[in-house]
CSV table of C-alpha atoms in Angstrom, one decimal:
chain,number,residue,atom,x,y,z
A,26,UNK,CA,0.0,0.0,0.0
A,27,UNK,CA,1.1,3.6,-0.7
A,28,UNK,CA,2.1,5.9,2.1
A,29,UNK,CA,1.9,9.0,-0.1
A,30,UNK,CA,0.0,11.9,1.4
A,31,UNK,CA,-2.4,13.7,-0.7
A,32,UNK,CA,-0.9,17.3,-1.2
A,33,UNK,CA,-4.4,18.8,-0.8
A,34,UNK,CA,-5.1,17.0,2.4
A,35,UNK,CA,-1.6,17.9,3.7
A,36,UNK,CA,-2.2,21.5,2.9
A,37,UNK,CA,-5.7,21.5,4.6
A,38,UNK,CA,-4.2,19.8,7.7
A,39,UNK,CA,-1.4,22.3,7.9
A,40,UNK,CA,-4.0,25.2,7.6
A,41,UNK,CA,-6.3,23.6,10.3
A,42,UNK,CA,-3.4,23.4,12.6
A,43,UNK,CA,-2.3,26.9,11.9
A,44,UNK,CA,-5.8,28.2,12.4
A,45,UNK,CA,-5.9,26.3,15.8
A,46,UNK,CA,-2.7,27.9,16.9
A,47,UNK,CA,-3.9,31.5,16.1
A,48,UNK,CA,-7.2,30.8,17.7
A,49,UNK,CA,-5.5,29.6,20.9
A,50,UNK,CA,-3.3,32.7,21.0
A,51,UNK,CA,-6.3,35.1,20.3
A,52,UNK,CA,-8.4,33.5,22.9
A,53,UNK,CA,-5.5,33.7,25.4
A,54,UNK,CA,-5.0,37.4,24.8
A,55,UNK,CA,-8.7,38.1,24.7
A,56,UNK,CA,-9.4,36.6,28.1
A,57,UNK,CA,-6.3,38.2,29.6
A,58,UNK,CA,-7.1,41.7,28.3
A,59,UNK,CA,-10.8,41.2,29.5
A,60,UNK,CA,-9.7,40.3,32.9
A,61,UNK,CA,-7.5,43.4,33.0
A,62,UNK,CA,-10.3,45.6,31.8
A,63,UNK,CA,-13.2,44.1,33.7
A,64,UNK,CA,-13.2,46.6,36.7
A,65,UNK,CA,-12.1,49.5,34.7
A,66,UNK,CA,-14.7,48.9,31.9
A,67,UNK,CA,-17.5,48.7,34.6
A,68,UNK,CA,-16.4,51.9,36.2
A,69,UNK,CA,-15.9,53.8,33.0
A,70,UNK,CA,-19.4,52.5,31.8
A,71,UNK,CA,-21.2,53.7,35.1
A,72,UNK,CA,-19.5,57.1,35.0
A,73,UNK,CA,-20.2,57.4,31.3
A,74,UNK,CA,-23.8,57.4,32.2
A,75,UNK,CA,-23.4,59.8,35.2
A,76,UNK,CA,-21.4,62.2,32.9
A,77,UNK,CA,-24.1,62.1,30.2
A,78,UNK,CA,-26.7,63.1,32.8
A,79,UNK,CA,-24.5,65.4,34.9
A,80,UNK,CA,-27.0,68.3,34.5
A,81,UNK,CA,-29.8,66.0,35.8
A,82,UNK,CA,-28.0,64.9,38.8
A,83,UNK,CA,-28.2,67.4,41.4
A,84,UNK,CA,-25.0,68.0,43.4
A,85,UNK,CA,-24.9,70.0,46.6
A,86,UNK,CA,-21.3,71.0,47.3
A,87,UNK,CA,-20.1,71.0,50.9
A,88,UNK,CA,-17.9,74.0,51.6
A,89,UNK,CA,-15.6,74.2,54.8
A,90,UNK,CA,-13.8,77.5,55.5
A,91,UNK,CA,-11.2,78.0,58.2
A,92,UNK,CA,-9.0,80.8,59.3
A,93,UNK,CA,-5.9,81.3,61.4
A,94,UNK,CA,-2.8,83.6,61.7
A,95,UNK,CA,0.5,82.4,60.7
A,96,UNK,CA,3.5,82.8,63.1
A,97,UNK,CA,5.5,86.1,62.5
A,98,UNK,CA,8.6,84.0,61.9
A,99,UNK,CA,6.9,82.1,59.2
A,100,UNK,CA,5.4,85.2,57.7
A,101,UNK,CA,9.0,86.8,57.6
A,102,UNK,CA,10.3,83.8,55.7
A,103,UNK,CA,7.4,83.9,53.3
A,104,UNK,CA,8.1,87.6,52.6
A,105,UNK,CA,11.6,87.0,51.8
A,106,UNK,CA,10.6,84.0,49.6
A,107,UNK,CA,7.9,86.2,47.9
A,108,UNK,CA,10.4,88.8,47.1
A,109,UNK,CA,12.5,86.3,45.2
A,110,UNK,CA,9.5,84.7,43.4
A,111,UNK,CA,7.2,87.8,42.9
A,112,UNK,CA,4.8,87.0,40.1
A,113,UNK,CA,6.0,83.3,39.8
A,114,UNK,CA,4.8,80.0,40.8
A,115,UNK,CA,6.9,77.9,43.2
A,116,UNK,CA,6.4,75.4,46.0
A,117,UNK,CA,6.0,76.5,49.6
A,118,UNK,CA,9.0,76.4,51.9
A,119,UNK,CA,9.1,73.2,54.1
A,120,UNK,CA,8.2,75.4,57.2
A,121,UNK,CA,5.0,76.6,55.5
A,122,UNK,CA,4.0,73.1,54.6
A,123,UNK,CA,4.6,71.8,58.1
A,124,UNK,CA,2.5,74.7,59.6
A,125,UNK,CA,-0.4,73.9,57.0
A,126,UNK,CA,-0.2,70.2,58.1
A,127,UNK,CA,-0.2,71.0,61.9
A,128,UNK,CA,-3.0,73.8,61.6
A,129,UNK,CA,-5.4,72.3,59.2
A,130,UNK,CA,-4.1,68.8,58.3
A,131,UNK,CA,-3.5,70.2,54.8
A,132,UNK,CA,-0.9,68.3,52.9
A,133,UNK,CA,0.8,70.7,50.4
A,134,UNK,CA,2.6,68.1,48.6
A,135,UNK,CA,5.1,70.3,46.9
A,136,UNK,CA,2.4,71.9,44.8
A,137,UNK,CA,3.3,75.1,43.0
A,138,UNK,CA,1.9,78.3,44.9
A,139,UNK,CA,1.2,81.6,43.2
A,140,UNK,CA,3.5,84.3,44.8
A,141,UNK,CA,3.0,88.2,45.0
A,142,UNK,CA,4.2,90.9,47.2
A,143,UNK,CA,1.2,90.9,49.4
A,144,UNK,CA,0.0,87.3,49.5
A,145,UNK,CA,0.8,83.6,48.6
A,146,UNK,CA,-2.0,81.6,47.1
A,147,UNK,CA,-1.9,77.8,47.0
A,148,UNK,CA,-4.4,76.1,44.6
A,149,UNK,CA,-5.3,72.5,45.5
A,150,UNK,CA,-7.6,71.2,42.8
A,151,UNK,CA,-8.8,67.6,43.4
A,152,UNK,CA,-11.2,65.0,41.9
A,153,UNK,CA,-14.7,65.9,43.0
A,154,UNK,CA,-13.9,69.2,44.5
A,155,UNK,CA,-11.5,72.1,45.0
A,156,UNK,CA,-9.4,73.5,47.8
A,157,UNK,CA,-7.1,76.6,48.3
A,158,UNK,CA,-4.9,78.3,50.9
A,159,UNK,CA,-4.2,82.0,51.1
A,160,UNK,CA,-1.7,83.7,53.4
A,161,UNK,CA,-1.6,87.4,53.6
A,162,UNK,CA,2.1,88.7,53.9
A,163,UNK,CA,1.1,92.0,55.8
A,164,UNK,CA,-0.7,90.5,58.7
A,165,UNK,CA,-0.3,86.8,58.3
A,166,UNK,CA,-3.9,86.1,58.1
A,167,UNK,CA,-4.4,82.8,56.5
A,168,UNK,CA,-7.5,81.2,55.0
A,169,UNK,CA,-8.2,77.7,53.9
A,170,UNK,CA,-11.3,76.5,52.0
A,171,UNK,CA,-12.2,73.1,51.0
A,172,UNK,CA,-15.2,72.2,48.5
A,173,UNK,CA,-16.6,68.7,48.2
A,174,UNK,CA,-19.1,68.2,45.3
A,175,UNK,CA,-20.0,64.7,46.2
A,176,UNK,CA,-19.1,61.3,45.0
A,177,UNK,CA,-20.8,61.4,41.7
A,178,UNK,CA,-18.7,64.5,40.9
A,179,UNK,CA,-15.7,62.6,42.2
A,180,UNK,CA,-16.5,59.6,39.9
A,181,UNK,CA,-17.0,61.9,36.9
A,182,UNK,CA,-13.6,63.5,37.4
A,183,UNK,CA,-12.0,60.0,37.7
A,184,UNK,CA,-13.6,59.1,34.4
A,185,UNK,CA,-12.1,62.3,32.8
A,186,UNK,CA,-8.7,62.0,34.7
A,187,UNK,CA,-9.3,65.4,36.0
A,188,UNK,CA,-7.1,66.3,38.9
A,189,UNK,CA,-6.4,62.7,39.6
A,190,UNK,CA,-2.6,62.5,39.6
A,191,UNK,CA,0.0,60.8,37.6
A,192,UNK,CA,-0.6,57.3,38.9
A,193,UNK,CA,-4.4,57.3,37.6
A,194,UNK,CA,-3.4,59.0,34.3
A,195,UNK,CA,-1.0,56.1,33.7
A,196,UNK,CA,-3.8,53.6,34.6
A,197,UNK,CA,-6.1,55.2,32.1
A,198,UNK,CA,-3.5,54.9,29.4
A,199,UNK,CA,-2.8,51.3,30.2
A,200,UNK,CA,-6.4,50.4,30.6
A,201,UNK,CA,-7.1,52.0,27.1
A,202,UNK,CA,-4.3,49.8,25.7
A,203,UNK,CA,-5.9,46.8,27.1
A,204,UNK,CA,-9.2,47.7,25.8
A,205,UNK,CA,-7.7,48.0,22.3
A,206,UNK,CA,-6.2,44.5,22.7
A,207,UNK,CA,-9.5,43.2,23.8
A,208,UNK,CA,-11.4,44.7,20.8
A,209,UNK,CA,-8.9,43.7,18.2
A,210,UNK,CA,-8.6,40.1,19.5
A,211,UNK,CA,-12.4,39.9,19.6
A,212,UNK,CA,-12.6,41.1,16.0
A,213,UNK,CA,-10.1,38.5,14.8
A,214,UNK,CA,-11.9,35.8,16.7
A,215,UNK,CA,-15.1,36.8,14.9
A,216,UNK,CA,-13.2,36.7,11.6
A,217,UNK,CA,-12.2,33.0,12.3
A,218,UNK,CA,-15.8,32.0,13.2
A,219,UNK,CA,-17.6,34.2,10.7
A,220,UNK,CA,-17.9,31.3,8.1
A,221,UNK,CA,-20.2,29.3,10.5
A,222,UNK,CA,-22.0,32.3,11.8
A,223,UNK,CA,-23.5,34.4,8.8
A,224,UNK,CA,-24.8,37.2,11.0
A,225,UNK,CA,-21.3,38.1,12.2
A,226,UNK,CA,-20.4,40.8,9.7
A,227,UNK,CA,-23.9,42.4,9.4
A,228,UNK,CA,-23.8,42.7,13.2
A,229,UNK,CA,-20.3,44.2,13.2
A,230,UNK,CA,-21.5,46.5,10.3
A,231,UNK,CA,-24.5,47.5,12.3
A,232,UNK,CA,-22.3,48.3,15.4
A,233,UNK,CA,-20.2,50.7,13.1
A,234,UNK,CA,-23.1,52.2,11.2
A,235,UNK,CA,-25.5,53.2,14.0
A,236,UNK,CA,-22.9,55.4,15.9
A,237,UNK,CA,-21.5,56.9,12.7
A,238,UNK,CA,-25.0,57.9,11.4
A,239,UNK,CA,-26.0,59.3,14.7
A,240,UNK,CA,-22.7,61.3,14.9
A,241,UNK,CA,-23.1,62.5,11.4
A,242,UNK,CA,-26.9,63.6,11.6
A,243,UNK,CA,-27.4,64.6,15.1
A,244,UNK,CA,-24.2,66.0,16.5
A,245,UNK,CA,-23.7,69.7,15.5
């Protein structure tokens, strides 16, 4: 009996083996990216809804104001510093940061303050609110104000990456990359299974067409 292998069968067997390898890799990357994206996608989906209806969700900000008088020695140091940085932005001296922490539990964290001859102003924007400190350089009168706009505002700012810091901005970029891998591997998996699923490409086309038409016709 002849042991010759039919070239067509060999080619088909090779193609099936190659297809199986690619599908295995795609499924592996697809589930890994989906696992990495799970919590982030849930969070961004929820905050997408809250952002879309921000005008309908009433937020009542809570404002806390505090006053104090800075020590004379600290005011003198700030005056000297202000003379060197008038009209510029620079972090507070360590002594000023320590005083804010001890007086109001405010962590300046090396943020840049706005310096002038008569006052120093430290803005401290944050997700879901705002805060600032002002110290008068004539009499040492200091003010602290903290505004909290609630957890929905916080979530919305987290969604936009507004005043969320470097670590969260890095997370958003990495999350976006993982979502891209998730979508591309999903598309390729669809391609492999499309022959046995006739509605695959019509559904993909519908998913592209609907937002494109809405954007073109209703966004002005």
